[in-house]
Short mmCIF file of C-alpha atoms and ligand atoms in Angstrom, two decimals:
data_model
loop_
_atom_site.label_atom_id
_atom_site.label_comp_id
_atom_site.label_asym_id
_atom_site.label_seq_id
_atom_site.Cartn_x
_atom_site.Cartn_y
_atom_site.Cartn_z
CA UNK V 1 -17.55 26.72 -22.13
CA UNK V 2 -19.03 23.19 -22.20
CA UNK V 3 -19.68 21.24 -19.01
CA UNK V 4 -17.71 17.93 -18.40
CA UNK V 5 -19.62 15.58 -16.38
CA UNK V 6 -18.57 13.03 -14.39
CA UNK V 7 -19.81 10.75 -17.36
CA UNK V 8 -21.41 10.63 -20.04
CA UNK V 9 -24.42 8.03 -21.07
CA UNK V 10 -23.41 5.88 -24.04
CA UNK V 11 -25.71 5.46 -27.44
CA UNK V 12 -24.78 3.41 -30.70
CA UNK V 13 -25.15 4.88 -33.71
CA UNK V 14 -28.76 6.12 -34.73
CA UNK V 15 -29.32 3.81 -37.37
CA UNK V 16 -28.24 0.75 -35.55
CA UNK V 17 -30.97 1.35 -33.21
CA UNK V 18 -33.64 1.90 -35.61
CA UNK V 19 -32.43 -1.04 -37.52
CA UNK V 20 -32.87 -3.42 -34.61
CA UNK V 21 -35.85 -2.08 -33.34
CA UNK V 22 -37.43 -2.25 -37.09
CA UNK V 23 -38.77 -5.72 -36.35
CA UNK V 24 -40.65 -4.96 -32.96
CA UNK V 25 -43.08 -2.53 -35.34
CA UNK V 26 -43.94 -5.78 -37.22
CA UNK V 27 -44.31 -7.99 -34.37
CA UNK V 28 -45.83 -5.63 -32.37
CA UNK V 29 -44.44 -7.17 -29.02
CA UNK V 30 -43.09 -4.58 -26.59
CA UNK V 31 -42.10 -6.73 -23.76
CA UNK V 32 -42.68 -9.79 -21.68
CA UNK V 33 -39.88 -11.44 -22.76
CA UNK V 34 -39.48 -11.01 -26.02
CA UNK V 35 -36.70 -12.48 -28.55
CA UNK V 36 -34.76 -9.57 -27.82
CA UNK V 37 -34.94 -9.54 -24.38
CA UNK V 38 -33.70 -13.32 -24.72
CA UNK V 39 -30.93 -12.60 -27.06
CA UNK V 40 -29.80 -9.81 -24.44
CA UNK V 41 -29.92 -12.79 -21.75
CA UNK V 42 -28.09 -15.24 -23.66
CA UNK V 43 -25.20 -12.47 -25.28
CA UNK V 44 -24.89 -11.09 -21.37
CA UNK V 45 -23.81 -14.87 -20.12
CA UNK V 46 -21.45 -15.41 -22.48
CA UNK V 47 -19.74 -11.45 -21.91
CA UNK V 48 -20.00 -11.81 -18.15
CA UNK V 49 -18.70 -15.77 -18.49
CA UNK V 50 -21.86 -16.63 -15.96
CA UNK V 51 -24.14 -19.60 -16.44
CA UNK V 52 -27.51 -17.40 -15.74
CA UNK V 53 -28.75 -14.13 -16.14
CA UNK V 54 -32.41 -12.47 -15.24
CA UNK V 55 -33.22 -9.34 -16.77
CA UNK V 56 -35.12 -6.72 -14.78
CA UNK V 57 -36.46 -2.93 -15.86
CA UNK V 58 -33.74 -1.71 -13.63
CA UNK V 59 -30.84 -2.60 -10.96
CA UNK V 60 -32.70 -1.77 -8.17
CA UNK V 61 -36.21 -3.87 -8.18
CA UNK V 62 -33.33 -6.74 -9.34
CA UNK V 63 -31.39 -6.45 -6.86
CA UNK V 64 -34.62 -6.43 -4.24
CA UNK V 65 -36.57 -9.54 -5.74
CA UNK V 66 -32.80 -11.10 -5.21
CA UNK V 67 -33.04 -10.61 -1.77
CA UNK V 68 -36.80 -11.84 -1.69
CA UNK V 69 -35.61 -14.77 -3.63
CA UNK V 70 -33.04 -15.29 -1.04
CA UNK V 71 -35.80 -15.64 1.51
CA UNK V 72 -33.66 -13.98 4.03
CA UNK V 73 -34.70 -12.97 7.74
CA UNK V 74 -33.66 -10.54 10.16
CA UNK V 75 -30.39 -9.01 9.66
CA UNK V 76 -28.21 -8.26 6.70
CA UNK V 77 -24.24 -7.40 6.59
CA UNK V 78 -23.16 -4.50 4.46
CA UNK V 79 -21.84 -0.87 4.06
CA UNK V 80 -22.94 2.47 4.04
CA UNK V 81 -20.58 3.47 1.35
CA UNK V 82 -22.80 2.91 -1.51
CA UNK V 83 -25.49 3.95 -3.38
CA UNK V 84 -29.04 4.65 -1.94
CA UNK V 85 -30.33 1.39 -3.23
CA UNK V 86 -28.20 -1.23 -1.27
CA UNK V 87 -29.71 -0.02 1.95
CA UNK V 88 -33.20 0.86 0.61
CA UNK V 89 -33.36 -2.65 -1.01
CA UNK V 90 -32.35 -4.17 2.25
CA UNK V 91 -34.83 -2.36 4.58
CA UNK V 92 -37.89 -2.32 1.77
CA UNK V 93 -37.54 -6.05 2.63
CA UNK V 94 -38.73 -5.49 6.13
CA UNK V 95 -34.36 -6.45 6.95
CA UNK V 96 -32.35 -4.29 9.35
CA UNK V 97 -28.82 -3.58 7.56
CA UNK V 98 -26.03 -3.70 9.90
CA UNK V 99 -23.33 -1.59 8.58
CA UNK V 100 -19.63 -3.19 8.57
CA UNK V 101 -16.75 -0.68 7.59
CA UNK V 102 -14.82 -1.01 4.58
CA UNK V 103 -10.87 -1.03 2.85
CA UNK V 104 -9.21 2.84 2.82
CA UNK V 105 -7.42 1.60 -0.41
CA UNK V 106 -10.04 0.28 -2.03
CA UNK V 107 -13.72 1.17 -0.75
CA UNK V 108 -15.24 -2.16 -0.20
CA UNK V 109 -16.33 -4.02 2.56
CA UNK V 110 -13.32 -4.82 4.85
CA UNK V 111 -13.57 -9.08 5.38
CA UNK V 112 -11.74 -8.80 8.41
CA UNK V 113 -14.68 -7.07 10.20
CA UNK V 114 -17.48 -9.22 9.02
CA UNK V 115 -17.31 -11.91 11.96
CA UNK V 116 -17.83 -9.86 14.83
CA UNK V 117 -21.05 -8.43 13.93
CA UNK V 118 -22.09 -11.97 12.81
CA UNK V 119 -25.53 -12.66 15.32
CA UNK V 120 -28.31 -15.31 15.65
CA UNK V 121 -30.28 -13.06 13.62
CA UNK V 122 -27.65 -12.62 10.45
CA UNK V 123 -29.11 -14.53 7.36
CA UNK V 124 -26.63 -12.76 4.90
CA UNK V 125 -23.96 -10.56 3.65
CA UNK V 126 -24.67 -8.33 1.10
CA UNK V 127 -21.23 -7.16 0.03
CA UNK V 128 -20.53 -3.99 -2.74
CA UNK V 129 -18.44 -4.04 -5.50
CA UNK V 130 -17.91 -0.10 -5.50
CA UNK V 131 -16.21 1.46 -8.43
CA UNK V 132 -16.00 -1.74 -10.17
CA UNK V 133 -12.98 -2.66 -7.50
CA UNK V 134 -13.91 -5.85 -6.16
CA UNK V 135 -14.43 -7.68 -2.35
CA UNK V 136 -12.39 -10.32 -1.85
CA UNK V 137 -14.98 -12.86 -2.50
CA UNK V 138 -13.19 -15.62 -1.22
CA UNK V 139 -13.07 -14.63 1.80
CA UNK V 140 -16.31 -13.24 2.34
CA UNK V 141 -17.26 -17.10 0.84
CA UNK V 142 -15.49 -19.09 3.83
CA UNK V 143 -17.09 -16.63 6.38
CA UNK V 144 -20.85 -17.53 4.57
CA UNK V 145 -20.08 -20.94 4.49
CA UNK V 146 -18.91 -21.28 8.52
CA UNK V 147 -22.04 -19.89 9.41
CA UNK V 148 -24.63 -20.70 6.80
CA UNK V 149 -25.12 -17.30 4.92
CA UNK V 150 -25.94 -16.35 1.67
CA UNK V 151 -24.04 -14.16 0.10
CA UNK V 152 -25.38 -11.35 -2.90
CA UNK V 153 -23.32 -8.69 -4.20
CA UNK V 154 -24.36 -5.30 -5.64
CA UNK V 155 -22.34 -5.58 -8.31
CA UNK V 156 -23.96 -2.57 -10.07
CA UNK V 157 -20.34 -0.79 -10.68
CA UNK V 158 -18.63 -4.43 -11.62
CA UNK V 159 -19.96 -5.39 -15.17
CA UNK V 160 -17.64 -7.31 -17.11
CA UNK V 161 -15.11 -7.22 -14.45
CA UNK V 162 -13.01 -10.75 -13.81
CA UNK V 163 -11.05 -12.35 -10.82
CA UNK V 164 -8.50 -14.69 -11.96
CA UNK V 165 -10.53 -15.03 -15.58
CA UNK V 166 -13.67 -16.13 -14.24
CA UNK V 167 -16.47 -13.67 -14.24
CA UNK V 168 -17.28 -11.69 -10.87
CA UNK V 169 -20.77 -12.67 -10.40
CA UNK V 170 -19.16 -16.80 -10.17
CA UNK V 171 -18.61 -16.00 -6.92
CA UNK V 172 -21.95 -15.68 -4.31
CA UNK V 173 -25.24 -16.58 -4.24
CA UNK V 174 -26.40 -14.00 -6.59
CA UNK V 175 -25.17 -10.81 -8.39
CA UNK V 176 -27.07 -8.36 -9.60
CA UNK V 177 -25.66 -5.33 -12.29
CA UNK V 178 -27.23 -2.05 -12.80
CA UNK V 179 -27.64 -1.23 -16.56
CA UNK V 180 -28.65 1.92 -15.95
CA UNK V 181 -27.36 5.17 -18.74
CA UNK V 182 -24.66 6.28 -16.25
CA UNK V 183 -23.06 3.12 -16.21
CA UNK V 184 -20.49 1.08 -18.12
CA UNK V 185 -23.16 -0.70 -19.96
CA UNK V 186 -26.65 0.44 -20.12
CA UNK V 187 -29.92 -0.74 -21.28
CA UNK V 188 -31.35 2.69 -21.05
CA UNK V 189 -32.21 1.12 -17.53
CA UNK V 190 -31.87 -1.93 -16.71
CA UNK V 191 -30.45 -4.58 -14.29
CA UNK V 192 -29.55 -8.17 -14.31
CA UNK V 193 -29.28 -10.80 -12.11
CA UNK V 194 -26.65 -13.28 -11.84
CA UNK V 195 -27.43 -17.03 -9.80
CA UNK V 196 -25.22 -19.72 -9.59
CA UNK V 197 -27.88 -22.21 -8.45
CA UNK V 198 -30.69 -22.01 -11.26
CA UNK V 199 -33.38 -22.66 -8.87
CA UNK V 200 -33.26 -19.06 -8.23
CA UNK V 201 -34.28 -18.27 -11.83
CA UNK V 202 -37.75 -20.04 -11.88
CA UNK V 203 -38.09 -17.58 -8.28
CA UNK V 204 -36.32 -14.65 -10.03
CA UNK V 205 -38.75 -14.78 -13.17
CA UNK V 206 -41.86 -15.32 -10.84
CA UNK V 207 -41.28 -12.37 -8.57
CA UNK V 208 -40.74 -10.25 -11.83
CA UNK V 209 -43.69 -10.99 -13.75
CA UNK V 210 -46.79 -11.07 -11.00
CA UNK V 211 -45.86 -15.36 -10.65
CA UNK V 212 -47.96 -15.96 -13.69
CA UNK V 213 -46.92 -19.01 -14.80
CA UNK V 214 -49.87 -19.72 -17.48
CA UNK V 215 -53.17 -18.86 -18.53
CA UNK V 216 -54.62 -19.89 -15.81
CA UNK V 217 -52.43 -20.42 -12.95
CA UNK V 218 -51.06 -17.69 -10.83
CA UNK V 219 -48.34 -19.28 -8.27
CA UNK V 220 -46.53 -16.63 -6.33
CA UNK V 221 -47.21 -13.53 -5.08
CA UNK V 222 -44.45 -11.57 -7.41
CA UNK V 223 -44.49 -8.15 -8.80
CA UNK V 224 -43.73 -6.53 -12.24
CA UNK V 225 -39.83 -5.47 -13.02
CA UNK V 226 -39.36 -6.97 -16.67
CA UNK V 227 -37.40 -5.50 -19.23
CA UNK V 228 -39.05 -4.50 -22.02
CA UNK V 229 -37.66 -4.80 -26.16
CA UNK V 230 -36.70 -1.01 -26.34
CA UNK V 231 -34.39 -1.32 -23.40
CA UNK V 232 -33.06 -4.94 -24.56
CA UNK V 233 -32.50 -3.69 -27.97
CA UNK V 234 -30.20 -0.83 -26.80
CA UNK V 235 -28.31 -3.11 -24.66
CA UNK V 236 -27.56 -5.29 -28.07
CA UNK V 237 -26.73 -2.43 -29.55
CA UNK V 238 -24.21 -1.06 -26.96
CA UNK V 239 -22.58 -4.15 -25.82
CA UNK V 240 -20.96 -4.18 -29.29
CA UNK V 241 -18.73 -1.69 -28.68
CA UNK V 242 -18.28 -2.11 -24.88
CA UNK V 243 -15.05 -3.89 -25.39
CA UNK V 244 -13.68 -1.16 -27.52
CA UNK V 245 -15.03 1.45 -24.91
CA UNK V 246 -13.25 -0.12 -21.72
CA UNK V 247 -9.88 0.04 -23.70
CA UNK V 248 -10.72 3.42 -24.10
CA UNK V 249 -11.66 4.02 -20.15
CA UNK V 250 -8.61 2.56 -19.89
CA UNK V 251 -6.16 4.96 -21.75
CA UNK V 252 -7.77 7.99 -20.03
CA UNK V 253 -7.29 6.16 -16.55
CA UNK V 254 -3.50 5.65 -17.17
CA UNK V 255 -2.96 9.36 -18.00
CA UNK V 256 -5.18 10.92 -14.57
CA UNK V 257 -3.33 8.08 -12.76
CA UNK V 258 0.45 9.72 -14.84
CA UNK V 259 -0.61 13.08 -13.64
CA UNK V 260 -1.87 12.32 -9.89
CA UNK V 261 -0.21 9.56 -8.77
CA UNK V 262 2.95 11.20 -7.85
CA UNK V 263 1.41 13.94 -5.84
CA UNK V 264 1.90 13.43 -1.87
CA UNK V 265 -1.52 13.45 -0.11
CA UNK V 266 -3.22 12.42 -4.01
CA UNK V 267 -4.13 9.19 -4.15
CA UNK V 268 -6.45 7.32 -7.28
CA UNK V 269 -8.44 4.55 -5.83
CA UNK V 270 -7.92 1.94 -8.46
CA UNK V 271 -7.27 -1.93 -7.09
CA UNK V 272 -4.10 -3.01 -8.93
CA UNK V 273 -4.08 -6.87 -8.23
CA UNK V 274 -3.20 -8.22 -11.40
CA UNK V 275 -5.78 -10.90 -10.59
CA UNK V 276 -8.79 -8.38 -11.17
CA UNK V 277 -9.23 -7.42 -14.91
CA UNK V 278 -10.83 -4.55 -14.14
CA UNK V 279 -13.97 -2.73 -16.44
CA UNK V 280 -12.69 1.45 -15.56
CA UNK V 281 -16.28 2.31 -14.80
CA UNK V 282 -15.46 5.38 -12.39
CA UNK V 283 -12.48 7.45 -11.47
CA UNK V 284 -12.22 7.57 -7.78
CA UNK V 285 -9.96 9.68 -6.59
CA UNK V 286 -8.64 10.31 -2.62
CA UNK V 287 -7.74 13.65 -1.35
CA UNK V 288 -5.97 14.16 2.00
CA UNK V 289 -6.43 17.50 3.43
CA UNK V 290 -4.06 17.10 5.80
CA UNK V 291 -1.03 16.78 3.74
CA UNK V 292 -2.68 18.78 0.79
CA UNK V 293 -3.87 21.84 2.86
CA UNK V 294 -7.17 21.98 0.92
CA UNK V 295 -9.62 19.83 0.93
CA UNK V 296 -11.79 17.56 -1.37
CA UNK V 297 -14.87 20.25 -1.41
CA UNK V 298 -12.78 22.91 -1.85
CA UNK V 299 -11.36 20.79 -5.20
CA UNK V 300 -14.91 20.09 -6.38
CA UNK V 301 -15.59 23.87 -5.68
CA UNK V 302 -12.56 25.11 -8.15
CA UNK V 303 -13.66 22.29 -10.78
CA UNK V 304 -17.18 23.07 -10.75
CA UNK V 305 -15.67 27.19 -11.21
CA UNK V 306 -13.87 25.23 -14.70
CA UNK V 307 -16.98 24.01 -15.88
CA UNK V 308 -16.05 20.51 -14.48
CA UNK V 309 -18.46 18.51 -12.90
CA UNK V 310 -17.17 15.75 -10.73
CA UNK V 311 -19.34 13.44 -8.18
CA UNK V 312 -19.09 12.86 -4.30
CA UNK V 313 -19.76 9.42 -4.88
CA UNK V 314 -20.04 8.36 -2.29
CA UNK V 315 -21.43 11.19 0.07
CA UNK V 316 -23.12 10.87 2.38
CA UNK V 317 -22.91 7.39 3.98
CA UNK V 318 -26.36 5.99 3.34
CA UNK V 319 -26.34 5.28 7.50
CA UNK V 320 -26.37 9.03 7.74
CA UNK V 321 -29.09 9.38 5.39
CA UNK V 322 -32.67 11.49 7.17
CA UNK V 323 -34.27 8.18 6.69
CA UNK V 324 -31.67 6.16 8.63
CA UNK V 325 -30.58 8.53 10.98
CA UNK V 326 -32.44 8.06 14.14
CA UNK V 327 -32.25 4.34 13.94
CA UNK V 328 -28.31 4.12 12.73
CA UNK V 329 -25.48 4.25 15.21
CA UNK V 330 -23.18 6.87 14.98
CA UNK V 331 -21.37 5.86 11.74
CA UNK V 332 -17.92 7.68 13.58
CA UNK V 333 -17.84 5.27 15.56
CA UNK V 334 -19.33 1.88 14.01
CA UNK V 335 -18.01 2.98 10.07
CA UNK V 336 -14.95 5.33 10.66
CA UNK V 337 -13.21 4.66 7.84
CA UNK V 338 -16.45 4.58 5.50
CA UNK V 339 -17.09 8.08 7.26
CA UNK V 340 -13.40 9.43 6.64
CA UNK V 341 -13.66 8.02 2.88
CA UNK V 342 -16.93 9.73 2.14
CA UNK V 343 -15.75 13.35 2.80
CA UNK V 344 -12.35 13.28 0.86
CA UNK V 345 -13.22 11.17 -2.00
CA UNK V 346 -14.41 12.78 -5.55
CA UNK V 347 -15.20 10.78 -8.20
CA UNK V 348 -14.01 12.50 -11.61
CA UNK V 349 -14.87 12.43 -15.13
CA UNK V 350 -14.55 9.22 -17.38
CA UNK V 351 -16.18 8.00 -20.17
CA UNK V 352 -14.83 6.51 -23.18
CA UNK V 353 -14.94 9.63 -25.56
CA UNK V 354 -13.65 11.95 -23.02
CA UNK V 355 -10.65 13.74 -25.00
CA UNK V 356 -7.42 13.26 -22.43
CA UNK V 357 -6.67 17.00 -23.02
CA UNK V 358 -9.39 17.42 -20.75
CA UNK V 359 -8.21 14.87 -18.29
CA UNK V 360 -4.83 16.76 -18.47
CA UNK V 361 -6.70 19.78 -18.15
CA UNK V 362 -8.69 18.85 -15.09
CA UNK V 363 -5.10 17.25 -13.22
CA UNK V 364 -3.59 20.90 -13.92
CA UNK V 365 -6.84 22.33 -12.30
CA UNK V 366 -6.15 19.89 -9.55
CA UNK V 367 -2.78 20.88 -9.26
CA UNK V 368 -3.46 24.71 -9.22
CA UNK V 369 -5.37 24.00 -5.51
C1 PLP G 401 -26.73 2.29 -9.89
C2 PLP G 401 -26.64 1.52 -8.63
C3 PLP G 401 -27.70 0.72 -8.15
C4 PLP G 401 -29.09 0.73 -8.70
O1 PLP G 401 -29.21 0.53 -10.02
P1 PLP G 401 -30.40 1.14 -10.91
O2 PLP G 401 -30.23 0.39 -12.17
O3 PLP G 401 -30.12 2.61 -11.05
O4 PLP G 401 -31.69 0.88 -10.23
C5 PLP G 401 -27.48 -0.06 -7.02
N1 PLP G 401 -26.30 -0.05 -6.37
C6 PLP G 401 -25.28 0.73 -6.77
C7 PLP G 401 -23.99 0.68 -6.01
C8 PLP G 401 -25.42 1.55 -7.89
O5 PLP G 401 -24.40 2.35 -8.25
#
């Protein structure tokens, strides 16, 4: 039997790519910011309704030369439910993350707790978008404005995704996207950062390409993270039928969300303020062992049996990394609810040519535990 994966990586059609990659083989330029790489910039502003956009080779070194653009100090606010590169970012930086808990219904940071672990040392807050459901950004806004911090989301999960019909990375200092294959929209890899104040750009493009400004004059001390054609090209190519693609996230959404939402101790992690138009990048899904009498590993275990693969995303917290261990309090204490999350979440199949005989064939699996 074939193996369904948590997702799948999407890829035009063939000839589209060769067709817009034709021109690079008389041109012979490959990258440093080529016209496709500036097309990509410019069509990426107008789908994510933002005034700016920096492309890097991939979300990660974006989202630290953000943070090195940021010229931040000491600590940072964030969570431990994420992926590895929030914290890594944070601590390559020579920054201590200080881990704040997050929502049960939705995953993100929880505003409420933000304050208290406000010190002297705090410089920002460095907030995660996860499965595309958003933070509430205004909030997290007043509490960076009352005491002076900037704010810059991993928004790696959130592409395309709106708040009252203004794009997500309008609100904070910076966002940065991952367009890496396994998500919604991919450059092969890539990543992209958002500003709001284009000072950041000039900073953003020096830290990515060595600070080479000309010929002869070399003015910051950057490194190298630029996106090359290849990868811009695919993104032209794919962001054509990302619309199309969503809808179709969408549809298969509605009918795990049909099947599971009824079930007492089942619960789908989707935000549902109407505010949010929301981009279906992941299908999050809680299990409570309690009332269920099984629990989510035990779930995984009986998919995986089906030739289903679904994630633990996110598992485990990056505070309880091997890296991070010895220095990170114990996240039962500081994180509970980011611990409690982490081992009875799974994160199930969805991408947009899934077939939803096989999302009504994985809720009847579900069912059967
Ligand atoms: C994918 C991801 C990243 C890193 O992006 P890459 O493009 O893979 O480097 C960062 N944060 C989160 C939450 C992610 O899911």
């Amino acid at each position: 039997m074939k193996k369904i994966y948590v997702t799948k990586s999407s890829l035009p059609p063939f000839e589209e790519y060769v067709k817009e990659i034709e021109s690079i083989w008389s041109t012979h330029l490959l990258t440093n910011m080529g016209e496709k790489h500036n097309n990509l910039e410019q069509e990426l502003c107008n789908f994510l309704k933002v005034d700016n956009i920096s492309l890097f080779t991939n979300g990660h070194l974006a989202l630290e030369m953000a943070l090195q653009a940021a010229e931040l100090e000491g600590e940072v606010i964030t969570t431990p439910f994420t992926f590895a590169s929030t914290t890594h970012a944070i601590v390559r930086n020579g920054l201590s993350p200080i881990f704040c808990d997050i929502k049960r219904d939705t995953c993100v940071i929880d505003e409420d707790k933000i304050e208290p672990l406000i010190t002297e040392k705090t410089s920002a807050i460095l907030p995660v978008h996860v499965y595309g459901n958003i933070c509430n950004v205004e909030k997290i806004q007043k509490i960076a404005n009352k005491h002076s911090l900037k704010v810059i989301y991993d928004a790696a999960h959130a592409f395309g995704v709106e708040y009252k019909s203004q794009g997500i990375a309008q609100y904070g200092d910076m966002s940065m996207f991952s367009l890496h294959a396994t998500k919604v929209f991919n450059t092969i890899e890539g990543g992209a950062i958002s500003c709001n104040d284009a000072d950041y750009m000039s900073k953003l493009y020096n830290l990515k390409n060595f600070g080479i400004k000309d010929a002869e004059h070399v003015i910051a001390v950057g490194g190298n993270a630029k996106m090359n054609e290849f990868q811009a090209a695919m993104g032209l190519c794919n962001l054509k039928y990302l619309s199309a693609q969503i809808n179709a996230r969408k549809l298969l959404v509605n009918v795990y969300e049909k099947e599971l939402n009824g079930i007492e101790g089942i619960r789908v992690l989707t935000d549902k303020n109407s505010d949010i138009k929301q981009n279906y990048a992941y299908m999050p899904v809680y299990f409570d062992s309690a009332v269920l009498g099984v629990n989510r590993d035990e779930i995984a275990n009986k998919l995986q049996e089906n030739f289903i693969i679904p994630r633990k995303y996110f598992y485990p917290l990056t505070s309880e990394f091997d890296c991070y261990k010895k220095q990170s309090p114990d996240c039962e204490c500081t994180t509970p609810i980011a611990k409690h999350m982490s081992e009875n979440v799974l994160t199930l199949p969805l991408y947009p040519d899934l077939q939803s005989q096989d999302v009504l064939r994985i809720c009847d699996i579900i069912k059967s535990c």
